[in-house]
XYZ file of C-alpha atoms in Angstrom:
632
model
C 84.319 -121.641 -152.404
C 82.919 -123.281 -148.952
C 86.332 -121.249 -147.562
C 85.472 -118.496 -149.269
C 82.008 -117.753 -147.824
C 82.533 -118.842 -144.474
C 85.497 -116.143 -144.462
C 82.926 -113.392 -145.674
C 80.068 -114.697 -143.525
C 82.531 -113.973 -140.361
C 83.629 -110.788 -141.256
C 80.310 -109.825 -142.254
C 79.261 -111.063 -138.622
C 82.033 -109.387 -137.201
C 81.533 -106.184 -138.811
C 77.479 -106.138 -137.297
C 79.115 -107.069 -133.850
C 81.161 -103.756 -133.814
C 78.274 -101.786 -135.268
C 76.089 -103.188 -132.440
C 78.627 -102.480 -129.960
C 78.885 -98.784 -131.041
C 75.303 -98.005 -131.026
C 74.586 -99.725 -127.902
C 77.426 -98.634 -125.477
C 75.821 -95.555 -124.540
C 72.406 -94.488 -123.915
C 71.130 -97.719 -121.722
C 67.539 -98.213 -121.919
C 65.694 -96.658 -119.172
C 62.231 -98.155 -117.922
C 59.996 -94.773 -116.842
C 57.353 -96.564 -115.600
C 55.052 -96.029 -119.155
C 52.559 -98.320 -120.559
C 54.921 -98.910 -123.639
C 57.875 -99.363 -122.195
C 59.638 -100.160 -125.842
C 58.815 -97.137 -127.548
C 57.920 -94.775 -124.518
C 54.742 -92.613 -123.630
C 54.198 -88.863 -123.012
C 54.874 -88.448 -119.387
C 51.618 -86.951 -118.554
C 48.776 -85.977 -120.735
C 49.422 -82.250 -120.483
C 52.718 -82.649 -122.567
C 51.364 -84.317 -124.689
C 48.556 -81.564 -125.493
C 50.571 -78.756 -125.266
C 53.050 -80.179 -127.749
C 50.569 -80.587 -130.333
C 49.203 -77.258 -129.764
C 52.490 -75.810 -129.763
C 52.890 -78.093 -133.421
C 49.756 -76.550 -134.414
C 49.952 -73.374 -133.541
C 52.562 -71.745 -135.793
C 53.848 -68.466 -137.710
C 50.720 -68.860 -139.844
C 48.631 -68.293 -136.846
C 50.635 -64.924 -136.713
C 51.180 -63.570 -140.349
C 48.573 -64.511 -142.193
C 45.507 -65.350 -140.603
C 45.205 -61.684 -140.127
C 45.761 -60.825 -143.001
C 43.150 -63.165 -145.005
C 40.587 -61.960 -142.801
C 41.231 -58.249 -143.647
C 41.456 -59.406 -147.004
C 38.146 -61.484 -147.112
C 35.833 -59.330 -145.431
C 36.754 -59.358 -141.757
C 34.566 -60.224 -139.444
C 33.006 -62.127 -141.724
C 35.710 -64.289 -142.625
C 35.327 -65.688 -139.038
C 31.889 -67.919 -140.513
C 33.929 -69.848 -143.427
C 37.062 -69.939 -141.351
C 34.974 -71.819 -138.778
C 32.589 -73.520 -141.019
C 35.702 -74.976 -142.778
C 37.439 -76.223 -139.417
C 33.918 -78.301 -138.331
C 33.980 -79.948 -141.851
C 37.304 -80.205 -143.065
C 40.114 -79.053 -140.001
C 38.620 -81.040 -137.300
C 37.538 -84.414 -138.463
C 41.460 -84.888 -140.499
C 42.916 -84.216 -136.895
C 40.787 -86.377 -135.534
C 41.773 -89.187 -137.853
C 45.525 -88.268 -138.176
C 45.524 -88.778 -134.027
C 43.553 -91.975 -134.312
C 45.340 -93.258 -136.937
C 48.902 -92.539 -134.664
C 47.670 -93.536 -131.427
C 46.025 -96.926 -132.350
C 49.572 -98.348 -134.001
C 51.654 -96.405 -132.208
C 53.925 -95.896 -135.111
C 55.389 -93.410 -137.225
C 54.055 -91.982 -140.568
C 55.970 -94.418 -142.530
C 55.107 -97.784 -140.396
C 51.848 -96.687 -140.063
C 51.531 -97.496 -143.541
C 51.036 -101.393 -142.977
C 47.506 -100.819 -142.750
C 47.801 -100.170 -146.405
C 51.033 -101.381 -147.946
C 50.725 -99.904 -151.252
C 50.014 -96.393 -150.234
C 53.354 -96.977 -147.946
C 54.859 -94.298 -150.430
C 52.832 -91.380 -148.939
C 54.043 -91.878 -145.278
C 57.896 -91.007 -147.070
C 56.398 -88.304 -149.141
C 55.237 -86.741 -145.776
C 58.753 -87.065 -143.942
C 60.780 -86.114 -146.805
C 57.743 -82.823 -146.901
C 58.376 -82.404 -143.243
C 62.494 -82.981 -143.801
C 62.792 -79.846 -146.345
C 60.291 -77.676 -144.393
C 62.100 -78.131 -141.617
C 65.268 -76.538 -143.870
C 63.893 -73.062 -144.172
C 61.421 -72.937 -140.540
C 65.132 -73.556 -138.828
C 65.886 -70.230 -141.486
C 62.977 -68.520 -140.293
C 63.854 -68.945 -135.911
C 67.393 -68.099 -137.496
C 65.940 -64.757 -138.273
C 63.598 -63.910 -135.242
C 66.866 -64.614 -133.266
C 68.455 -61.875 -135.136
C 65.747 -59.581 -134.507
C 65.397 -60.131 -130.892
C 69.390 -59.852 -130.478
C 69.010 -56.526 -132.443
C 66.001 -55.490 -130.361
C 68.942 -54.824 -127.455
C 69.470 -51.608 -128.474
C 68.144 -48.278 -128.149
C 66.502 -46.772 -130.493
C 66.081 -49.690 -132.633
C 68.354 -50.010 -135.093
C 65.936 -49.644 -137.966
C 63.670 -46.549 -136.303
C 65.400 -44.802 -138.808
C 67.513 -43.989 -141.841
C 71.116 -44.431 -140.528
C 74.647 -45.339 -142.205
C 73.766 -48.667 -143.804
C 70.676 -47.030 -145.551
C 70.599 -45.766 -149.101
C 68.813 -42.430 -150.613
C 65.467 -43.676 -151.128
C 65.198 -44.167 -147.280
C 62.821 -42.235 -145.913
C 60.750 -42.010 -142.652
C 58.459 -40.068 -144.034
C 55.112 -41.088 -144.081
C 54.423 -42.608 -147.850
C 50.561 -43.220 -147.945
C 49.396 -42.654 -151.737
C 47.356 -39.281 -151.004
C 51.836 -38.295 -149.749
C 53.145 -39.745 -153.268
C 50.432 -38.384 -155.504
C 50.950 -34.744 -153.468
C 54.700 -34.823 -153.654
C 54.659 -36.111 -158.108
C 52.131 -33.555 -158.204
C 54.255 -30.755 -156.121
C 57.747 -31.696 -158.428
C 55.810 -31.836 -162.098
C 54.478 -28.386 -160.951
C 58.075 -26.605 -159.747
C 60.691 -28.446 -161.671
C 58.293 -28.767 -165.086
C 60.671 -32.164 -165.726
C 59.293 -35.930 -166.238
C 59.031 -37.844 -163.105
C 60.944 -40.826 -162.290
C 59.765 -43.400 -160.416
C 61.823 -44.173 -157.247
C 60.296 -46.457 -154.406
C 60.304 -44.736 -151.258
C 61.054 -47.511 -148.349
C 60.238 -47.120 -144.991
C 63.435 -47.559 -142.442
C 62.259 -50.906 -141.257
C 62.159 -52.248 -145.045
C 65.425 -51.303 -145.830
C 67.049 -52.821 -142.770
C 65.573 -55.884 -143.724
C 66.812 -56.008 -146.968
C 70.079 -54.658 -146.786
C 71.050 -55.406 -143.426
C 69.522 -58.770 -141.954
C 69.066 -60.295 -145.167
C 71.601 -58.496 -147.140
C 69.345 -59.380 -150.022
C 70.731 -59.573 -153.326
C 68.971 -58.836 -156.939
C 67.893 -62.470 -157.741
C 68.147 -66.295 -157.419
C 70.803 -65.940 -159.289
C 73.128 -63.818 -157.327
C 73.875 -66.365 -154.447
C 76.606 -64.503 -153.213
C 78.529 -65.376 -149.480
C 76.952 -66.718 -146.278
C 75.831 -63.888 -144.448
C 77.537 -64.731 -141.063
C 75.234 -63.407 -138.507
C 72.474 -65.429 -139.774
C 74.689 -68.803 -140.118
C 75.462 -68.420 -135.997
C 72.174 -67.722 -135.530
C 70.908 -70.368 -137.822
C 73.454 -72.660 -135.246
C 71.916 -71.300 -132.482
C 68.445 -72.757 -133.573
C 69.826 -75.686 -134.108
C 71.724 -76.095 -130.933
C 68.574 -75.646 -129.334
C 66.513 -77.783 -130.762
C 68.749 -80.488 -130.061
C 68.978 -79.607 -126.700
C 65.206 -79.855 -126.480
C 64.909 -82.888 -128.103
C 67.930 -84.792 -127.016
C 65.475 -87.400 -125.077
C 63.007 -87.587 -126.913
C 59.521 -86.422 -126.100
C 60.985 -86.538 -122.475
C 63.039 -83.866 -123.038
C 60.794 -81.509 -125.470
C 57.721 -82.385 -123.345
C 59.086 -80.372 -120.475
C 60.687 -77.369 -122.786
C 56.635 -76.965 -124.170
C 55.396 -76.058 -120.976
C 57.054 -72.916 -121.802
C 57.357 -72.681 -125.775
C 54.076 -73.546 -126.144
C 52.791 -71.131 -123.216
C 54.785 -68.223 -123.011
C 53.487 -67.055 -127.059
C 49.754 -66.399 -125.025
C 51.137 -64.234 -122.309
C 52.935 -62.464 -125.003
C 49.689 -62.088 -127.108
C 47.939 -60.652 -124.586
C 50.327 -58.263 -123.064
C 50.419 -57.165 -126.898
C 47.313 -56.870 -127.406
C 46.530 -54.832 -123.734
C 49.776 -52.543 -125.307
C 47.866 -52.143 -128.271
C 44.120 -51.436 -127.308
C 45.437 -48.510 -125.075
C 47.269 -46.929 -128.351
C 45.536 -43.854 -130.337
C 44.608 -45.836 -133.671
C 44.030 -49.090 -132.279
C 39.988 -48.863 -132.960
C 40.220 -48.103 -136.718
C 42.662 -51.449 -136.460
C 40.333 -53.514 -134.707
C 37.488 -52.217 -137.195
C 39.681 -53.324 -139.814
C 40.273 -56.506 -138.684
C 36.510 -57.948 -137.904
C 34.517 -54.425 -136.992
C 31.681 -52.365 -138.138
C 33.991 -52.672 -141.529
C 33.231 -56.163 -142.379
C 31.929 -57.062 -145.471
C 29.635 -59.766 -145.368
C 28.527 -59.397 -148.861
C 32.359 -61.455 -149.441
C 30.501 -64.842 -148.111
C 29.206 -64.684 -152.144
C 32.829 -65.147 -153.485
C 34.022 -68.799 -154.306
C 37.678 -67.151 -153.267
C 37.115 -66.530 -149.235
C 36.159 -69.984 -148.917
C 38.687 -71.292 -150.729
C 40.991 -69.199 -148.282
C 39.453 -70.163 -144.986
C 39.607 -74.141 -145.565
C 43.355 -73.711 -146.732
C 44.301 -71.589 -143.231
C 42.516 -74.177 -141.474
C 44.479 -77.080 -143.466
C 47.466 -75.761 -143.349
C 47.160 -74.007 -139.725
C 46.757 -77.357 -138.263
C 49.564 -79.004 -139.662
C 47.380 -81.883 -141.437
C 49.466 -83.985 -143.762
C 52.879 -83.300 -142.427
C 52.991 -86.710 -140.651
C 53.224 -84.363 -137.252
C 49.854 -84.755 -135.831
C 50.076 -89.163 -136.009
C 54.022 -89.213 -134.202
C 53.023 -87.097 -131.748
C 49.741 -89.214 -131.168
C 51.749 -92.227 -131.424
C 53.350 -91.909 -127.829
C 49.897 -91.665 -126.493
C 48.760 -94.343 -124.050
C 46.592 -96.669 -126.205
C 43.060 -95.742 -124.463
C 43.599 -92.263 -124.569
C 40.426 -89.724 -125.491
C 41.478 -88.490 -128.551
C 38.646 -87.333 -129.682
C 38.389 -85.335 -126.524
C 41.904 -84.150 -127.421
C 41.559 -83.463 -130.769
C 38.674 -80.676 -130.124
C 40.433 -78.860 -127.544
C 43.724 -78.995 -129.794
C 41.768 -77.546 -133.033
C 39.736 -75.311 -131.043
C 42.755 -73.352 -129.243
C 44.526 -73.199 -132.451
C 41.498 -71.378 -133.970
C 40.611 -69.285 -130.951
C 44.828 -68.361 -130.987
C 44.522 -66.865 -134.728
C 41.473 -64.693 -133.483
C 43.607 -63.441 -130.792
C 46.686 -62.906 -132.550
C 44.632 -61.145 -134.971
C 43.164 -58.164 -132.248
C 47.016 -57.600 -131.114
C 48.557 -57.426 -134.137
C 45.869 -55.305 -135.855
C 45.269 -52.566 -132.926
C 48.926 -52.045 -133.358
C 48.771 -51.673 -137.303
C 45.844 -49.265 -136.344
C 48.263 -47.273 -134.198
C 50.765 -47.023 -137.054
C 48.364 -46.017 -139.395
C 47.423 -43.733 -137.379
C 51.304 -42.172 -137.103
C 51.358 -41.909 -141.126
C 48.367 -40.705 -141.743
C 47.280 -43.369 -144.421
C 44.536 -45.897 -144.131
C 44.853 -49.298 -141.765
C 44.789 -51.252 -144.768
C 48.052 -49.509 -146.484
C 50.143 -51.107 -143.742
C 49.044 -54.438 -143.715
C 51.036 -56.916 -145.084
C 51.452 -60.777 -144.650
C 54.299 -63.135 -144.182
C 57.386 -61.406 -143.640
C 56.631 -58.392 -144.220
C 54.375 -58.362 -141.805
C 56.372 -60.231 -138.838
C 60.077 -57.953 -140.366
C 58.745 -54.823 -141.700
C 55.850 -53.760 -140.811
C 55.277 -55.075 -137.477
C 58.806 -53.782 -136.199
C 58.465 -50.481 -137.622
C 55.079 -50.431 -135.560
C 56.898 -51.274 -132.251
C 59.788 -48.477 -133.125
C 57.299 -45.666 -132.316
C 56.050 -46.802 -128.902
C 57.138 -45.670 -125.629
C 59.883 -48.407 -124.557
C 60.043 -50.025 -127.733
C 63.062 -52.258 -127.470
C 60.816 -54.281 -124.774
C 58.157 -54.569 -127.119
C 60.261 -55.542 -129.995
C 61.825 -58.478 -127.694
C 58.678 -59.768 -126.651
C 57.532 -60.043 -130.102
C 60.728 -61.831 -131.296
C 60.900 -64.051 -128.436
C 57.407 -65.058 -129.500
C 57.836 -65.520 -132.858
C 61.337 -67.778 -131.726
C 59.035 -69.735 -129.563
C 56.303 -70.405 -131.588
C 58.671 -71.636 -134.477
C 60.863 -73.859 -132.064
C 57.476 -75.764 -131.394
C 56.215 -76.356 -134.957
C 60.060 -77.100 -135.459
C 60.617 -79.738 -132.682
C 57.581 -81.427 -134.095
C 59.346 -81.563 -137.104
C 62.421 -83.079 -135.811
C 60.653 -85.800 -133.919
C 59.055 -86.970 -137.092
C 62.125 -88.005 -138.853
C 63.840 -89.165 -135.930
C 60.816 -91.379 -134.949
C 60.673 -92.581 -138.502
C 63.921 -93.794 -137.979
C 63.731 -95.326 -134.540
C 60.667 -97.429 -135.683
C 62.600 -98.790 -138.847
C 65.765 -99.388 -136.789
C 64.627 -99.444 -133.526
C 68.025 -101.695 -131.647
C 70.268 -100.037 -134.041
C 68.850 -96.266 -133.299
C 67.052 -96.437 -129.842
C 70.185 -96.648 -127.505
C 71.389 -93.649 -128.947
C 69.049 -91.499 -129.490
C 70.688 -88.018 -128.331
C 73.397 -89.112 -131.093
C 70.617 -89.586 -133.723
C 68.670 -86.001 -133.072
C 72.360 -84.404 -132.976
C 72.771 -86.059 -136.217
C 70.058 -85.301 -137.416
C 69.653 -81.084 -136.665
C 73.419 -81.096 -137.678
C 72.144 -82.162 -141.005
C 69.398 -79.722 -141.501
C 71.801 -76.999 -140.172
C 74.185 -77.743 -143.500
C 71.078 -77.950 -145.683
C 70.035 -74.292 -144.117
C 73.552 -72.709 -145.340
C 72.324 -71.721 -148.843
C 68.810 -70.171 -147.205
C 71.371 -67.978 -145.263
C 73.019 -66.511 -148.397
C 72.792 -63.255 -149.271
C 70.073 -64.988 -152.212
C 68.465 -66.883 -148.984
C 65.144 -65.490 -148.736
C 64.371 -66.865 -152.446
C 65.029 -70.204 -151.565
C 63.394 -70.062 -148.263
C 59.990 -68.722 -150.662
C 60.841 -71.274 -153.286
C 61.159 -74.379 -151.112
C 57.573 -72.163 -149.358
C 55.418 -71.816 -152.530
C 56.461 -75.431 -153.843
C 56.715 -78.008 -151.225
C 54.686 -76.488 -148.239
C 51.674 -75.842 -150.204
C 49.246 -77.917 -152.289
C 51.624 -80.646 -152.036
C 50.145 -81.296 -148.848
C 46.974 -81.586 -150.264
C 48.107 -84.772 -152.077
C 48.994 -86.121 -149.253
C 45.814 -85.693 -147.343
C 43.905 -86.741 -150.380
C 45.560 -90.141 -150.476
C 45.503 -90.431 -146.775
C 41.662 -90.165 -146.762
C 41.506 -92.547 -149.937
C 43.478 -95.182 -147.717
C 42.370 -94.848 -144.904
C 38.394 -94.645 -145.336
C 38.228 -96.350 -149.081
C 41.071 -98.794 -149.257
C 41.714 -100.148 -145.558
C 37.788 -99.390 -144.697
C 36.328 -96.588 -142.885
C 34.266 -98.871 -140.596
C 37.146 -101.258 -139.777
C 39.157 -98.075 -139.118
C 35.974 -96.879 -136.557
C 36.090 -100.390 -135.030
C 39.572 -99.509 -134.297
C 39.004 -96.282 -132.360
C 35.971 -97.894 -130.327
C 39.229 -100.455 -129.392
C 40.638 -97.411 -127.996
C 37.399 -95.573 -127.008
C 35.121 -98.020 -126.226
C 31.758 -98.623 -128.201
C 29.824 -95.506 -129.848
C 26.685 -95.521 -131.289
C 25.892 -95.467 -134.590
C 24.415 -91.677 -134.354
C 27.585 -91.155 -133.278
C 29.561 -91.814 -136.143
C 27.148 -90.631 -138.510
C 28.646 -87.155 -138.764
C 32.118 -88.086 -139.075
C 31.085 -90.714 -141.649
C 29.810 -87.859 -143.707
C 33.072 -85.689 -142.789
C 35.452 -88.752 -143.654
C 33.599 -90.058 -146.485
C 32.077 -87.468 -148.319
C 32.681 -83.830 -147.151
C 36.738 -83.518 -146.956
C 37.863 -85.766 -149.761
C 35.608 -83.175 -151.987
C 36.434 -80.470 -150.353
C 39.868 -80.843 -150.807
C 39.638 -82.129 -154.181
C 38.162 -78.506 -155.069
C 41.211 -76.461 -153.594
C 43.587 -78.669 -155.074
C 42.138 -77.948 -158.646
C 41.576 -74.436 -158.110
C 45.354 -74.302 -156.604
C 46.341 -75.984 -159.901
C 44.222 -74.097 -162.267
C 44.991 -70.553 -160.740
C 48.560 -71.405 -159.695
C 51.681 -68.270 -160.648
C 54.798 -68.710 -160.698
C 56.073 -67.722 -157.299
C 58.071 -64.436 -156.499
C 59.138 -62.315 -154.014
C 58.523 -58.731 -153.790
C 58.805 -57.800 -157.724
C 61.766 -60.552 -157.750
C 60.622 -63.146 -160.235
C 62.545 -66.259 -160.121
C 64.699 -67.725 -163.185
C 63.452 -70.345 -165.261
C 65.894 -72.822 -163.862
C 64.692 -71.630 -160.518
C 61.124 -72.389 -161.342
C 62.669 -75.970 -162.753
C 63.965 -76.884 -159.484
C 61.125 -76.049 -157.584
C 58.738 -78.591 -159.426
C 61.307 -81.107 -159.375
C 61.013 -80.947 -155.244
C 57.723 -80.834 -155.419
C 57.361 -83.691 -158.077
C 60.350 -85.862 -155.842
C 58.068 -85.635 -152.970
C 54.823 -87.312 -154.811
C 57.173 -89.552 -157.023
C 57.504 -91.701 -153.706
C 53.684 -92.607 -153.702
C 53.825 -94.535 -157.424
C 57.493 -95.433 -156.636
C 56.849 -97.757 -153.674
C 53.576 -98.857 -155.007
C 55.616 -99.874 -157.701
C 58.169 -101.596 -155.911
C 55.905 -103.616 -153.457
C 54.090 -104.926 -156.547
C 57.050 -106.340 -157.989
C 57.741 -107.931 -155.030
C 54.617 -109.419 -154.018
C 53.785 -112.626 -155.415
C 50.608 -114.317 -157.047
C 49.152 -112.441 -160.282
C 48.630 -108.717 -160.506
C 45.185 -108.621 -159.278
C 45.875 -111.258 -156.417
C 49.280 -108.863 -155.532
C 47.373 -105.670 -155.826
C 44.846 -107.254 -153.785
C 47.129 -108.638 -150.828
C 49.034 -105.056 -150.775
C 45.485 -103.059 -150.294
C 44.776 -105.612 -147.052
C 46.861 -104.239 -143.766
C 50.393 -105.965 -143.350
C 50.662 -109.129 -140.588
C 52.223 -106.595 -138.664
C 49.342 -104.195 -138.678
C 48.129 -104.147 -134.960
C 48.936 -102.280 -131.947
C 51.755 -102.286 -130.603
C 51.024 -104.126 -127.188
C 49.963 -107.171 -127.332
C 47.482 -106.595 -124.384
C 45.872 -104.276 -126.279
C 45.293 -105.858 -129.517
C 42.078 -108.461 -128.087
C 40.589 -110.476 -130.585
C 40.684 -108.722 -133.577
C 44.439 -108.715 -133.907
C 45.202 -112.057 -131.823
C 48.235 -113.931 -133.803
C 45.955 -116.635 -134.950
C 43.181 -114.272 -136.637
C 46.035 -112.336 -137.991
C 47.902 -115.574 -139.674
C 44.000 -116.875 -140.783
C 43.623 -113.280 -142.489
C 47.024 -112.965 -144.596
C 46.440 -116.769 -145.179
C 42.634 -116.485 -147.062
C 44.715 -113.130 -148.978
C 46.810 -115.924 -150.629
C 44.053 -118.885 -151.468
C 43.749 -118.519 -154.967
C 40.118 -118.942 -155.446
C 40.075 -116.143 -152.527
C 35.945 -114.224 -153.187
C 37.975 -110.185 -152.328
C 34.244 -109.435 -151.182
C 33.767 -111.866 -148.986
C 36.566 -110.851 -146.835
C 35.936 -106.977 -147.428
C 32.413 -107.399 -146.068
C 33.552 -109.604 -142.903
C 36.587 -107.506 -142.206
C 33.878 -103.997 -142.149
């Protein structure tokens, strides 16, 4: 037997040594001159900033915002929307960055402050792992539209081979429809059958880029130009981030720039167009309708935009905080992040809305007939607004290369979270070869993207949308507040930022108290229920999805949560002592809660207050409040 296991313990040995060898023969460690010379820091504080705007700022910035504050009053949407972000959108960034920056960890590792809740940090990679499926899908498809915007005319200007009979480029406002029923029940004395009319833009979207079948349940083939392009997006975003935040933090001087220069040559385009005032009217004018502040519904709206707009829960916000330098302002940052993100759906909102206007305009039907969200506003109606200007290939480029730009930002976010998850579990297995892990990495999301580039793609893109990228998140924030300000103590958690800040006074805290507390946990406790309560099964156009669709779409949803109870349950079982004294040792922060330099970490987190902490956690006779009240 002694034989035996000496044999296995050898080859086991041998076995590592090879492993080690292979992940350590390329990639040499490279010292950059940063603080944390381990794990690596931003190279300069502008990267840093403009990749979190460029995280923050995404496709919802583009395609909805506008269209919730058409549909919620308009101008006067503008007072919840910002009301919300002061109360809810703010203060979570704020603590997301602190909460990275301080530990200078991932979303899973950054977990030790509170063992048991070590479940959500996986809940949020595994959230940010699927998204990241269908946003590759969606730069997939703006690269198709900006390859197809190198033609003149533009391909879907009008009704040509690949379009059926009920194209039309005839205007078809209602006062049209009702005119031409009226004009055919009059001559032909015959019933009328209804036969949607679809504008040229709608149709090449369907049947052309999409190739769209009837259902979920019609998968049929690949479609091929979107699987290249699909490759494309996924070639580039490992190009981007094949050093890291080295690499992506000098792509985002352009991604996360270029979208504004675009915005605004839009929106110059637009405000010179015939139209473009009844747009901008529509959008926050003399049309607003304050009397909407009444409805329970708008504010509901406005605090999920700013949630979701700012990319709280996804574990995002902490890894890119978590190559900060450790006495970084981010509270400083945090404002001018949230701020610009807010100030970019405004502005996105004027340019795309004085070019509805100018459609409108062209068909002779009201602004708000044209408006649309999603994609039908950023590959139908948008596109069919840039076919009727003067040089509108150029137009249609610049839009496309937008959109691709703002989604390869919120995507290399994305990326950096799982690969930074990794790299902090395994850091001498993973950190020498690093360019090999992101390769790995976007290869693997590329083969996960195949069946979103079927001809039954867009339903799974809205599926994986409506299930996983939505209240979901809200879990996950919920639970972060819980452990963060209930569990591991919101005054121990401020003690923490003044470690990175230096010392505040107590007036100063007293708002974000209230925020951390009191006002977000509720808030978000009311959109979750009403989210539940008023929740539809999810569809696309007039496509409802099968049962077994439906099926599969809780089932991601309820995989993501099931980590939270999962790990809880796991840790218990592992911990020793009774179940009170376990639960109790697995709601105090891990002996390797700290951060991550030792120069940093002072008093509070020396090695021999650390060992006298998880020491007192085991005493039996241990008083939990005594050590609650000294530790806040």
């Amino acid at each position: 037997d002694l034989v035996l296991n000496l044999d296995f313990f050898f080859n086991c040995n041998r076995f590592r040594k090879v492993f080690e060898t292979f992940f350590n023969e390329q990639d040499p460690p490279v010292d950059d001159g940063d603080e944390n010379t381990e794990r690596g820091n931003w190279a300069s504080k502008k990267e840093y900033i403009l990749s979190t705007i460029g995280y923050a700022v995404g496709l919802g910035n583009i395609w909805r915002f506008p269209y919730l504050a058409y549909k919620n009053g308009g101008g006067a949407f503008l007072i919840p929307y910002f009301v919300m972000l002061v109360v809810t959108g703010i203060p979570l960034f704020f603590l997301e960055s602190a909460f990275g920056q301080f530990c200078s960890q991932g979303p899973i590792n950054i977990w030790r402050a509170v063992p048991i809740l070590q479940g959500v940090g996986i809940a949020m990679v595994i959230v940010t792992l699927i998204v990241s499926v269908y946003y590759n899908v969606i730069i997939a498809y703006s690269l198709y539209y900006m390859f197809a915007s190198f033609q003149s005319p533009l391909p879907w200007s009008s009704c040509l081979s690949w379009a059926d009979g009920n194209c039309s480029s005839v205007p078809t406002g209602k006062d049209v429809l009702i005119k031409s029923v009226v004009w055919w029940m009059l001559m032909c004395r015959s019933p009328v059958v209804g036969v949607p009319v679809q504008s040229p833009s709608e149709q090449y979207w369907n049947r052309v880029a999409l190739q769209r079948s009837s259902g979920l349940d019609e998968t049929g083939p690949v479609v091929w130009h979107l699987a290249l392009c699909l490759l494309l997006s996924s070639m580039l975003v490992a190009a981007a981030l094949s050093k890291g935040i080295k690499s992506s933090g000098k792509v985002v001087y352009f991604t996360a720039t270029f979208p504004y220069v675009v915005i605004l040559i839009l929106l110059i385009r637009g405000a010179t167009l015939e139209g473009a005032r009844d747009g901008i009217e529509f959008y926050i004018g003399s049309q607003s309708n304050l009397t909407k502040l009444t409805e329970a519904q708008v504010w509901k709206d406005a605090a999920t935009q700013t949630f979701y707009s700012l990319s709280i829960g996804w574990g995002g916000v902490m890894t890119l905080a978590s190559y900060n330098n450790f006495h970084n302002n981010v509270f400083k940052d945090s404002f001018v992040v949230t701020l610009t993100n807010a100030g970019t759906s405004v502005l996105a909102g004027f340019a795309i809305f004085s070019i509805l206007g100018h459609m409108a305009h062209i068909y002779k039907m009201p602004v708000g007939e044209v408006v649309k969200e999603g994609f039908g506003l950023a590959f139908i109606a948008y596109p069919d607004a840039l076919s009727k200007l003067p040089i509108s290939p150029l137009w249609s480029i610049l839009f496309f290369f937008m959109l691709l730009t703002v989604g390869l930002d919120s995507q290399f976010a994305g990326i950096e979270v799982v690969t930074t998850c990794l790299l902090d579990a395994f850091p001498k297995v993973f950190k020498p070869k690093r360019t090999l892990l992101t390769l790995t990495t976007c290869s693997v999301l590329y083969f996960l993207g195949l069946p979103c580039v079927t001809r039954a793609g867009i339903y799974w893109v809205t599926l994986i949308d409506q299930f996983v990228a939505s209240w979901v998140l809200l879990f996950l924030a919920l639970f972060e507040i819980i452990g963060v300000c209930y569990i591991y103590g919101g005054n121990r958690f401020i003690k923490d930022i003044e470690m990175m800040l230096g010392n505040k006074s107590f007036t100063f805290w007293l708002w974000w108290r209230a925020c951390w507390f009191f006002l977000s946990p509720c808030i978000i406790v009311v959109i979750l229920v009403w989210s539940l309560m008023t929740f539809t099964p999810p569809s696309y156009e007039a496509v409802q999805f099968p049962d077994w669709g439906l099926a599969l779409g809780w089932c991601m949803a309820v995989f993501v949560l099931l980590w939270i109870p999962v790990v809880a349950v796991y840790k218990l079982m592992r911990a020793e002592g009774s179940v009170w004294k376990r639960v109790k040792s697995l709601c105090a922060p891990a002996k390797e809660w700290h951060p991550y330099l030792d120069i940093h970490r002072g008093e509070r987190y020396s090695e021999e207050r650390c060992r006298n902490r998880m020491t007192s956690w085991t005493k039996p006779d241990v008083n939990v409040n005594v050590i609650s009240s000294s530790w806040l």
